[in-house]
Coordinates of C-alpha atoms in Angstrom, one line a residue:
X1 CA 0.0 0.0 0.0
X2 CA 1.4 3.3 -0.9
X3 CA 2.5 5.7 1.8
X4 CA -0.4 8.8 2.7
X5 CA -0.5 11.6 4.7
X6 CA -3.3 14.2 5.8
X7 CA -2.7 18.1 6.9
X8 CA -3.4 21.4 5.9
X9 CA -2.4 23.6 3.6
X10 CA -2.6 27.1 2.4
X11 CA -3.1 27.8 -1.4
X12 CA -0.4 29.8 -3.3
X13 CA -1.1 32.6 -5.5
X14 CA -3.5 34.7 -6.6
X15 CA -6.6 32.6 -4.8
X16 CA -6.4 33.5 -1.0
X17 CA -10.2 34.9 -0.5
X18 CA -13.2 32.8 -1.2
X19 CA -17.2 33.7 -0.8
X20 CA -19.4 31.5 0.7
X21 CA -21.0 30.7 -2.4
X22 CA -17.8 29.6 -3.8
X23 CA -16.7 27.3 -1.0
X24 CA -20.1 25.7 -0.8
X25 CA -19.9 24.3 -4.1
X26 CA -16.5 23.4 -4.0
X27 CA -17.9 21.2 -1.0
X28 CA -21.0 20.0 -2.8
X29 CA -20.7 16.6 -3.4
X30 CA -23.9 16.6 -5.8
X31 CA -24.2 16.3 -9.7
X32 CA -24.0 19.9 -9.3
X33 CA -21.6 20.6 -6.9
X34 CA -17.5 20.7 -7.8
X35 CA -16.3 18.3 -4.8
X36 CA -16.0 15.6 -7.3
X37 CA -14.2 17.6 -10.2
X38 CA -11.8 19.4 -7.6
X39 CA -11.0 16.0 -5.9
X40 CA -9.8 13.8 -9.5
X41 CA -8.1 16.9 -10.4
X42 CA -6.3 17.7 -7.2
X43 CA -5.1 14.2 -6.8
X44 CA -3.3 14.1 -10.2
X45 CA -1.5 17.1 -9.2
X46 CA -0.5 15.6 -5.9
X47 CA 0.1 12.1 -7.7
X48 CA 2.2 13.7 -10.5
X49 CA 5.5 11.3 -9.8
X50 CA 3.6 8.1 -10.6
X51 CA 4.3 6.7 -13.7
X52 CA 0.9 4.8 -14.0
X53 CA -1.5 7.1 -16.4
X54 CA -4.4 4.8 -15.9
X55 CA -6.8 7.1 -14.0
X56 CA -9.0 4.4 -12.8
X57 CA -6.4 2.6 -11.0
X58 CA -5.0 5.9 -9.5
X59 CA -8.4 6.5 -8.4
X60 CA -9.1 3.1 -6.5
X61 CA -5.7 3.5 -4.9
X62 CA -6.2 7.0 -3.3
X63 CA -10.0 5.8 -2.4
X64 CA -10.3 7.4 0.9
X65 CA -8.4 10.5 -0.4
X66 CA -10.1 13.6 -0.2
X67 CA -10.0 17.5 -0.2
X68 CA -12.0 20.0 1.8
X69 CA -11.6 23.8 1.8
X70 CA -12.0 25.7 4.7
X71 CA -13.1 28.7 5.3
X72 CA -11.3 30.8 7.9
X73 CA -11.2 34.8 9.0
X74 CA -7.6 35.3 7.2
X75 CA -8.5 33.5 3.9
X76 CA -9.0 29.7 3.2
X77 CA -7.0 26.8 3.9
X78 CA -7.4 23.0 2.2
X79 CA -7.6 20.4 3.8
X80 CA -6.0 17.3 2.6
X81 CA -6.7 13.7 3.8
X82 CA -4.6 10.6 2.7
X83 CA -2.7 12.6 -0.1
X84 CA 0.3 11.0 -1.6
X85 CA 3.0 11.5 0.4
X86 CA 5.7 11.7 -2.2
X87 CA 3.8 15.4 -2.5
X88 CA 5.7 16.3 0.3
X89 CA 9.2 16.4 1.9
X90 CA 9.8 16.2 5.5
X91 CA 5.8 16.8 5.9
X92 CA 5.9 20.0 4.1
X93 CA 4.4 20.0 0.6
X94 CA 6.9 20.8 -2.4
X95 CA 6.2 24.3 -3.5
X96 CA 5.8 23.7 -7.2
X97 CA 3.5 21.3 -6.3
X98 CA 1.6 23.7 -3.9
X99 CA 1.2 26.3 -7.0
X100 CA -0.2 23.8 -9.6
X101 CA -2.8 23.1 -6.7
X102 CA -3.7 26.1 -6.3
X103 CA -4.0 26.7 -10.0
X104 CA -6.3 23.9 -10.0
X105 CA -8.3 25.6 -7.7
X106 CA -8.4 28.6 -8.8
X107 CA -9.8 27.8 -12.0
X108 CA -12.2 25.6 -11.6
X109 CA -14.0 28.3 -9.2
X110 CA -13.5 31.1 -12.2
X111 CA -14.4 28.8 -15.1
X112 CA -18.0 27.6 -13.1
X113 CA -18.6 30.5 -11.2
X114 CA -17.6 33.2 -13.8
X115 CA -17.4 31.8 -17.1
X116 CA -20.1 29.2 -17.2
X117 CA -23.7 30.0 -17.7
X118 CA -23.0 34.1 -17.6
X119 CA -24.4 36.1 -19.7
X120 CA -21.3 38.1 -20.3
X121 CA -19.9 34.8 -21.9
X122 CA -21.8 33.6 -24.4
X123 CA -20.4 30.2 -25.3
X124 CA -22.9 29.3 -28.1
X125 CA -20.8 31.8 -30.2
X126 CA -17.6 31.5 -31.6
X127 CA -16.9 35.2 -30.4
X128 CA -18.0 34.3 -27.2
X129 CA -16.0 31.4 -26.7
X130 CA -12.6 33.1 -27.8
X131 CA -13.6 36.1 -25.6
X132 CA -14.4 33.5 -22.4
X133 CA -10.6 31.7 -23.3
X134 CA -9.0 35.2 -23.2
X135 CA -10.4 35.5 -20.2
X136 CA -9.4 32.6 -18.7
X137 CA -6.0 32.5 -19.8
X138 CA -5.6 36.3 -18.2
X139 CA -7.1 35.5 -15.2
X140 CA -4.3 32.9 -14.9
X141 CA -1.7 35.2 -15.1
X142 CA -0.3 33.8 -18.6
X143 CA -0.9 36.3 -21.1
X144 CA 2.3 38.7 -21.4
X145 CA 2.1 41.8 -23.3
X146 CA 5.7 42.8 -22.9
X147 CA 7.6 39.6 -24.2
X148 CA 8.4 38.8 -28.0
X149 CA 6.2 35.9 -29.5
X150 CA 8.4 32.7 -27.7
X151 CA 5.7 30.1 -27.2
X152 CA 6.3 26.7 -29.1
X153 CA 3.3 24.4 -28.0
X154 CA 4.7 20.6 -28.3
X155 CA 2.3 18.0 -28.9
X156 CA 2.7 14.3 -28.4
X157 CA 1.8 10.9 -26.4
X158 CA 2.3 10.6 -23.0
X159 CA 3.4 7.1 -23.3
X160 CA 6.4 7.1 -25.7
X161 CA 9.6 5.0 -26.0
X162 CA 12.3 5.7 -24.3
X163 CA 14.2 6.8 -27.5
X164 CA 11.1 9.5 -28.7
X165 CA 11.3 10.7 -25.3
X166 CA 15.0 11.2 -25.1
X167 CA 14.9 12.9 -28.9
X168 CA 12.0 15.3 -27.4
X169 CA 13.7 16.4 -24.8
X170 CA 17.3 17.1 -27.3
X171 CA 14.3 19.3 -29.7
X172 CA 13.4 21.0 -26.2
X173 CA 17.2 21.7 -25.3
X174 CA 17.7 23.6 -28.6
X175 CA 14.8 25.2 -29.0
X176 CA 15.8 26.5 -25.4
X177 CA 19.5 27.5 -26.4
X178 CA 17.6 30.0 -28.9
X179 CA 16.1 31.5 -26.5
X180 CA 12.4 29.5 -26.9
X181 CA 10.0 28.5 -24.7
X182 CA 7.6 25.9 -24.2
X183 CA 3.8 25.3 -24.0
X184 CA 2.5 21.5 -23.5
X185 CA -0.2 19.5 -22.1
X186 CA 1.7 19.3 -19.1
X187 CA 1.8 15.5 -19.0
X188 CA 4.8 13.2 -18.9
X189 CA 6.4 11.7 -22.6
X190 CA 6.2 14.7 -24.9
X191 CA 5.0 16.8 -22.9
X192 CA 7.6 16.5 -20.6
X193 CA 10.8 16.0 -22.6
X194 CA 10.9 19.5 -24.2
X195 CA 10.2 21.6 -21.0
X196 CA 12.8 19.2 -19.2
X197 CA 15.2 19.6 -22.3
X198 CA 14.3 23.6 -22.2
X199 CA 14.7 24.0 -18.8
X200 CA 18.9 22.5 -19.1
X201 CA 19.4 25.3 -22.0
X202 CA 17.8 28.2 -20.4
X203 CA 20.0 27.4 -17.1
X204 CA 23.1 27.7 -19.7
X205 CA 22.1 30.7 -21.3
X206 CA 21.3 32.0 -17.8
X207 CA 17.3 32.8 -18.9
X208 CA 15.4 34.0 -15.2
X209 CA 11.9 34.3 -17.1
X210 CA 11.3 31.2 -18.6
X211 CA 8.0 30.0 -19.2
X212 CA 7.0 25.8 -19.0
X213 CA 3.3 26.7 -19.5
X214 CA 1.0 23.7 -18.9
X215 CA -2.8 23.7 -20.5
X216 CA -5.1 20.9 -19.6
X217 CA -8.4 19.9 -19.1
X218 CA -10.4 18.2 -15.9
X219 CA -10.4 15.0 -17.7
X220 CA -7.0 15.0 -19.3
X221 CA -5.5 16.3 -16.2
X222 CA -7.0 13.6 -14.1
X223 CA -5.4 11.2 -16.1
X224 CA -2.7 12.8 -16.9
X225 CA -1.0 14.6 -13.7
X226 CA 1.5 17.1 -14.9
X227 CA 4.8 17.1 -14.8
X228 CA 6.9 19.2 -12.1
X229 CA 8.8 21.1 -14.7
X230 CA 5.3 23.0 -15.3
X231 CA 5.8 26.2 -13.9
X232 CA 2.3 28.0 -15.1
X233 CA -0.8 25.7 -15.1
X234 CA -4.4 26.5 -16.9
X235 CA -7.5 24.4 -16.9
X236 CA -10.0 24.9 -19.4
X237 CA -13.6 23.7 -19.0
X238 CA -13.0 21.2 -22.4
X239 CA -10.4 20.0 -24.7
X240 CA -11.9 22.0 -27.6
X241 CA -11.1 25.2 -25.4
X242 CA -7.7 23.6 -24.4
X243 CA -6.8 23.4 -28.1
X244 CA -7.9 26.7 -29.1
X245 CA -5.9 28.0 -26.3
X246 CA -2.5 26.5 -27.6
X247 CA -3.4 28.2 -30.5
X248 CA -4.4 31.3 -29.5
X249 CA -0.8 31.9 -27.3
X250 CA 1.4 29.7 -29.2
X251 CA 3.7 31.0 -31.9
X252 CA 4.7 27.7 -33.6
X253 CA 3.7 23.8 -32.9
X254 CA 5.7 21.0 -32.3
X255 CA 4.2 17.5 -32.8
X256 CA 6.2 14.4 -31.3
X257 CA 5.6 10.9 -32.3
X258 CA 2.1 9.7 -30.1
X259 CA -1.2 7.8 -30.7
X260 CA -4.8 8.9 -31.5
X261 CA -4.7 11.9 -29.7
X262 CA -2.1 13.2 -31.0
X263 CA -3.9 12.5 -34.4
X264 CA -6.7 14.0 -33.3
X265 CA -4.6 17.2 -32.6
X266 CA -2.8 16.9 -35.7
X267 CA -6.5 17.0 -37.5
X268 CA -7.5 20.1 -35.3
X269 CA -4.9 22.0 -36.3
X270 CA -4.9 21.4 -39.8
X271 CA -8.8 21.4 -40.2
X272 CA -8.4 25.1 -38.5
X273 CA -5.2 26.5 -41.3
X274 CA -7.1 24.9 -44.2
X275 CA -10.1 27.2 -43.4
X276 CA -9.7 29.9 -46.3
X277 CA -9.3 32.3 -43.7
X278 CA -6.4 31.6 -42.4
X279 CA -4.7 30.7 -45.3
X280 CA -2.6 33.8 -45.3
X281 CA -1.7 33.4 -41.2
X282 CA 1.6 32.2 -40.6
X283 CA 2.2 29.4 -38.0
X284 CA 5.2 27.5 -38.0
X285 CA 4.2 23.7 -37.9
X286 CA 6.6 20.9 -37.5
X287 CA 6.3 16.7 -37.8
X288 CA 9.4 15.4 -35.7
X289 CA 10.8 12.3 -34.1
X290 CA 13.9 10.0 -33.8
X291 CA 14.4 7.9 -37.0
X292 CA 12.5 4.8 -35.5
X293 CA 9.2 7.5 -35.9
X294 CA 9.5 7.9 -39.5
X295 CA 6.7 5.0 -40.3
X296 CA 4.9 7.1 -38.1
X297 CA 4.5 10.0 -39.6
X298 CA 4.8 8.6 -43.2
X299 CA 1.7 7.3 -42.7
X300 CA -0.2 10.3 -40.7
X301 CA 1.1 12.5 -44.2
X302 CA -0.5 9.9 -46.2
X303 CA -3.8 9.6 -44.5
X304 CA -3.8 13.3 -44.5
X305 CA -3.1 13.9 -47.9
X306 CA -5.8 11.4 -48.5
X307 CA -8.5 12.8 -46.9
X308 CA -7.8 16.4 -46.6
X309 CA -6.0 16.8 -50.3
X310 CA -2.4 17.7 -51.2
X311 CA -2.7 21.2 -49.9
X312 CA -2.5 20.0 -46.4
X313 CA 1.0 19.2 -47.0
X314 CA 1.5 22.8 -47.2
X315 CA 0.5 23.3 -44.0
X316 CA 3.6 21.6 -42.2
X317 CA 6.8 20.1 -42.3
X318 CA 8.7 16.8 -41.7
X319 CA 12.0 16.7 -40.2
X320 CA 13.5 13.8 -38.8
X321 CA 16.3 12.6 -36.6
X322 CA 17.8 16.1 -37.0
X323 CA 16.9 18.3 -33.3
X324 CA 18.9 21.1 -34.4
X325 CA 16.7 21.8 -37.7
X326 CA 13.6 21.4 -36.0
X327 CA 14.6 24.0 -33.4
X328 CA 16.2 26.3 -36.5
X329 CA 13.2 26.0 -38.6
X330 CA 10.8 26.8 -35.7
X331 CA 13.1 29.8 -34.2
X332 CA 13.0 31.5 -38.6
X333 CA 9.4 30.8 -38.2
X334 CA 8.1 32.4 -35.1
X335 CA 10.5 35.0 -36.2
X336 CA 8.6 35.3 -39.1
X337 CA 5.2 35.4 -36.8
X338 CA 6.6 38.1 -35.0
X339 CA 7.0 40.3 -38.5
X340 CA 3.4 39.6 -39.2
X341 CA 2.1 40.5 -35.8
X342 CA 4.3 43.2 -35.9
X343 CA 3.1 44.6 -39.1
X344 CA -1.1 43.6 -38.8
X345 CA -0.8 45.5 -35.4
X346 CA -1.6 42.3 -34.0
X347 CA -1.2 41.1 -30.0
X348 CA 1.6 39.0 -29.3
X349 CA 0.0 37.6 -26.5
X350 CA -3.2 36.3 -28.0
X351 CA -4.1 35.9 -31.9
X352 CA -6.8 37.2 -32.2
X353 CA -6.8 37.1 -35.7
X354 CA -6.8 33.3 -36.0
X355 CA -11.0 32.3 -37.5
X356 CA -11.5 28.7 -35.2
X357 CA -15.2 27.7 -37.1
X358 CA -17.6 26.5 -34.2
X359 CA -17.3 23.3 -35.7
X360 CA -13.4 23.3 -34.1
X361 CA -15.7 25.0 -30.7
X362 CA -18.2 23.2 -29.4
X363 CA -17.9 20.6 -27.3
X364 CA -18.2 16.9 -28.4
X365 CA -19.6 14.1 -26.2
X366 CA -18.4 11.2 -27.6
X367 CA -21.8 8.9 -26.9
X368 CA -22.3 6.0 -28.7
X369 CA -25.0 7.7 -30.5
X370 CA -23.0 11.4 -31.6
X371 CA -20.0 8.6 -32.6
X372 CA -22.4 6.8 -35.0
X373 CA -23.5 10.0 -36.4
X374 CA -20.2 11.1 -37.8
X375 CA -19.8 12.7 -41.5
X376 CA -17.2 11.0 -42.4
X377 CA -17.3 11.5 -46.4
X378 CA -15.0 13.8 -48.4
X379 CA -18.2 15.3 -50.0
X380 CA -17.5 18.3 -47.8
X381 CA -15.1 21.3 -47.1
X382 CA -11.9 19.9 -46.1
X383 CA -11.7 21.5 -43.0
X384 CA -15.2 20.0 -42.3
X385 CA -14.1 16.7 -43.1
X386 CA -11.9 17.3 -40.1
X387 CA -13.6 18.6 -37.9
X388 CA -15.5 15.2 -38.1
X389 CA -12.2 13.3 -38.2
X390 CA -11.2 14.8 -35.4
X391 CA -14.3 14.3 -33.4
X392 CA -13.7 10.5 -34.2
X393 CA -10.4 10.7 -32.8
X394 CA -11.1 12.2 -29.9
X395 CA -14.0 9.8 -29.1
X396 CA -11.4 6.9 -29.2
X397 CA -9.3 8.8 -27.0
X398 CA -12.2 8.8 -24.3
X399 CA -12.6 5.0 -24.9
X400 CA -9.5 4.2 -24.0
X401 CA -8.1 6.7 -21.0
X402 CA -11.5 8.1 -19.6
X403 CA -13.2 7.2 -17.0
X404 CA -16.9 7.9 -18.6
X405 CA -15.8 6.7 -21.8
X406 CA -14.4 3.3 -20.6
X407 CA -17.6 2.7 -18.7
X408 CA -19.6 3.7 -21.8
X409 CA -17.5 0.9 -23.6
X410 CA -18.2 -1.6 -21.1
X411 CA -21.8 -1.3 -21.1
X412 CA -22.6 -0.4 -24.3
X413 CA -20.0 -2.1 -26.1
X414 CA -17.3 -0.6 -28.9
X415 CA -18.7 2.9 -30.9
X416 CA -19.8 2.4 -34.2
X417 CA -18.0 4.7 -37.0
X418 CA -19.6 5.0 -40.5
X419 CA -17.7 6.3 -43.0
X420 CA -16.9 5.9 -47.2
X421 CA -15.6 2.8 -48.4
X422 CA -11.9 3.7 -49.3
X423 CA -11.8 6.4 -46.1
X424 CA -12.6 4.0 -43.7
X425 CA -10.3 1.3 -44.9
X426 CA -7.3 3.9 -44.6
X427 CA -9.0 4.9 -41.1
X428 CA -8.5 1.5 -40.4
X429 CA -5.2 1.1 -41.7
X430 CA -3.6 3.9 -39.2
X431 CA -5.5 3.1 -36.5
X432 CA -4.1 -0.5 -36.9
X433 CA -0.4 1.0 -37.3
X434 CA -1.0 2.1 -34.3
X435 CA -1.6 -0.6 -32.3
X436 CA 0.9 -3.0 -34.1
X437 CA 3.6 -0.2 -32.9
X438 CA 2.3 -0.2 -29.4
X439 CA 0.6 3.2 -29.4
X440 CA -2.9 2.5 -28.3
X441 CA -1.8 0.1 -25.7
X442 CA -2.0 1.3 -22.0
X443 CA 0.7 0.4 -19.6
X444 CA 0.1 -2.8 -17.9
X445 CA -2.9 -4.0 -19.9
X446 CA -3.6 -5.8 -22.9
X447 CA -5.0 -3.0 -25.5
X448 CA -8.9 -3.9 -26.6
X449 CA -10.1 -1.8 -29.8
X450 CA -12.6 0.6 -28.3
X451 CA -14.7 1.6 -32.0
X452 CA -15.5 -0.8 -35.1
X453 CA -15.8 0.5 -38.3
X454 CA -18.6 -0.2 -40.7

C-alpha cells in the first residue's frame, strides 16, 4: 500500500479569499456541486510522480483520499486527507506542487462561477468562446504583453519510447538554447521532454523568465498529472477550449511521435489553417521524431493527404532525426510570426486574428449515438471533413483513457464509426499502425479496440 499523509495547507497565488458561495460548491458533493471535479483533479496534481496514467487505478488507490476547503477569518485553507506522500518532503508539501494546486483551484471556481452559464460569456458563439478563453487564460496570469512571441506548444503521447522521449527532450534543449520556450499539455512523454530539455538550456544561457506553460483539461488532467517542470498551469472547462488555447498563445507547434490523440490534434490543427481564412496566417508547424518514428509520420502524411487533399502538406513540415533543424526551422518561423504580428498591429499575446469555425468549438460528447452519427465523407469542405475526423479521434481517446468513456464501452459495447468505403479502410489502416507499434496500448494491460468501423 502506498504511503499517505493528511494536513493542511494554504493555497499559493492569486486565490487567498473565497465567498461563501464559492466554498459551498466546491464542498458539494452533488451532480451539481464541484467536490467531485476538484477532488480527480487535485489528486493528479499531488500524484504527479507516478508513472501509471491509468486514471481508474489511481483513483481506487487513493480511495479514501479527499479535499476539503476551509473557510477561515484570514483567507481559506485546504484540507487534505490521505494525499500522496511523495507530495511532500519532510511533511511540508513541495512548492511547485503547492502552485499547480492552487492553480487547479483557482480555476475551476473562475471557469464555473464566472465563465459558465454568464451572460457576459456567451459560449454558443464563436466570439463568445474566444472572448471567455482570453479571459481565462488572463485571469491565470499567462498572457504577457511585454515579451516577444516565444511560445512553441509541443504536442505528443504521454506514453512514448524511451528513444522518442530522449529525442524530445534534445528538440526542447535547442529550442531552449535560442532563447524559446515551451507550452504543453503538461503530461509526462512529450509533454515533458521539451520543458525538461528547455529548462537545461535556459539554465546555460542564464534565462530567469522562462515560461513551461502547462494547459489541460479536468479529464485529461486527471489522467494525466502534470509534470513538475510546469511552472504556469491552466485548466480549461474542455479539450476544444484547451486546443484553441494552444493556439491562441502559441507561436509555432511541435508534434512528437504519439497515438490517437495526437492525431486528433494533428486533425484540429490542420482542419483550422485549411479554413480559407487563415490561409494567409503564418504558424510554423513541425512533424518530428527519432528515426524509428518515421513510419509514423509517413503514414499520418498519407492519411492526411488522403483525406484532406495535397494542400494539407503545405500546411507543415517533416523533419526527422535532426533536433537542431527542427529547433532552427521553428526559431525562422516564429520570427517570421513576429513580422506579421508586428506589421497587422496584432497582440503577441493572443491571436486574435486566427478564424476557429464552431465546428473546431463546441464541445463533443463522444456517446455512442454522436459517434455513430459522424460525416465521415469527403463530400464536404476539407476543413469540415476534419472537424468530423477529429471528433472520431477524440471519441477513441475517451474509450481508452476516460473514465466515462471506458464505462460507456463496457456497457454499451465498442462505438460504431460509419464512413466511405476507401476512407474508412485507410481509417483503419492507421489506426491498426497504431496498435501494431504499441501506441494504443495502456501500460500494464492488454490494449482492446474501443470503436469498429462499418
Amino acid at each position: 500500500m502506498p504511503k499517505k499523509i493528511t494536513t493542511t495547507i494554504s493555497p499559493e497565488g492569486s486565490l487567498e479569499v473565497l465567498s461563501q458561495h464559492e466554498v459551498s460548491r466546491l464542498r458539494d458533493t452533488s451532480a451539481n456541486g464541484l467536490h467531485g471535479l476538484l477532488r480527480r483533479c487535485a489528486l493528479a496534481v499531488l500524484n504527479y510522480g507516478n508513472t501509471s496514467d491509468d486514471a481508474r487505478a489511481i483513483m481506487e488507490t487513493y480511495h479514501d483520499f479527499d479535499i476539503q476547503v476551509l473557510q477561515q477569518d484570514r483567507g481559506i485553507r485546504l484540507k487534505l486527507t490521505n494525499a500522496p506522500v511523495d507530495a511532500f518532503v519532510d511533511g511540508e508539501m513541495i512548492r511547485g506542487t503547492r502552485q499547480l494546486l492552487s492553480s487547479v483551484l483557482r480555476d475551476i471556481v473562475y471557469v464555473y462561477n464566472e465563465i459558465q452559464n454568464q451572460p457576459r460569456f456567451d459560449l454558443s458563439t464563436g466570439e463568445g468562446t474566444t472572448n471567455a478563453i482570453f479571459h481565462i487564460l488572463r485571469k491565470a496570469g499567462v498572457l504577457k504583453p511585454s515579451a516577444d512571441p516565444s511560445l512553441v506548444v509541443c504536442w505528443g503521447g504521454h506514453s512514448i519510447s524511451r528513444e522518442e522521449y530522449d529525442y524530445s527532450k534534445s528538440v526542447g534543449y535547442h529550442l531552449g538554447l535560442r532563447n524559446l520556450d515551451i507550452c504543453t499539455g503538461c503530461g509526462p512523454g512529450a509533454m515533458k521532454g521539451p520543458m525538461k530539455g528547455a529548462n537545461v538550456a535556459h539554465a546555460k544561457q542564464r534565462r530567469t523568465e522562462s515560461r513551461y506553460l502547462g494547459i489541460s483539461e479536468p479529464g485529461i488532467i486527471a489522467a494525466e498529472a502534470p509534470n513538475p517542470i510546469v511552472n504556469e498551469l491552466v485548466i480549461m472547462p474542455d479539450i476544444e477550449k484547451r486546443l484553441e488555447a494552444f493556439l491562441r498563445v502559441g507561436h509555432g507547434i511541435i508534434v512528437f511521435p504519439g497515438g490517437v490523440g495526437t492525431a486528433e490534434e494533428i486533425l484540429y490543427l490542420l482542419g483550422i489553417l485549411l479554413n480559407p481564412d487563415n490561409r494567409n496566417t503564418p504558424l510554423p508547424v513541425i512533424f518530428t521524431g527519432p528515426a524509428d518514428a518515421a513510419d509514423y509520420f509517413k503514414r499520418i502524411d498519407e492519411f492526411l493527404v488522403y483525406t484532406l487533399g495535397e494542400e494539407a502538406r503545405q500546411c507543415y513540415q517533416i523533419i526527422i532525426d535532426d533536433p537542431v533543424q527542427v529547433a532552427r526551422t521553428m526559431r525562422d518561423g516564429i520570427d517570421a510570426v513576429t513580422e506579421f504580428r508586428r506589421a497587422k498591429h496584432d497582440a503577441f499575446y493572443y491571436n486574435w486574428h486566427l478564424n476557429i469555425a464552431r465546428g473546431f468549438q463546441e464541445p463533443f460528447e463522444a456517446t455512442h449515438e454522436a459517434m455513430a452519427s459522424l460525416a465521415l465523407h469527403r463530400q464536404q469542405p476539407v476543413h469540415e471533413l476534419a472537424a468530423a475526423l477529429r471528433r472520431a479521434f477524440s471519441g477513441i481517446v475517451a474509450g481508452n483513457v476516460k473514465e466515462d468513456g471506458i464505462q460507456a464501452i463496457e456497457t454499451h459495447g465498442p462505438f460504431q464509426l460509419h464512413a466511405e468505403t476507401e476512407l474508412m479502410t485507410r481509417l483503419d489502416e492507421l489506426l491498426d499502425s497504431f496498435v501494431v507499434q504499441g501506441r494504443m496500448k495502456l501500460p500494464g494491460s492488454d490494449y482492446v479496440p474501443c470503436y469498429t468501423l462499418t
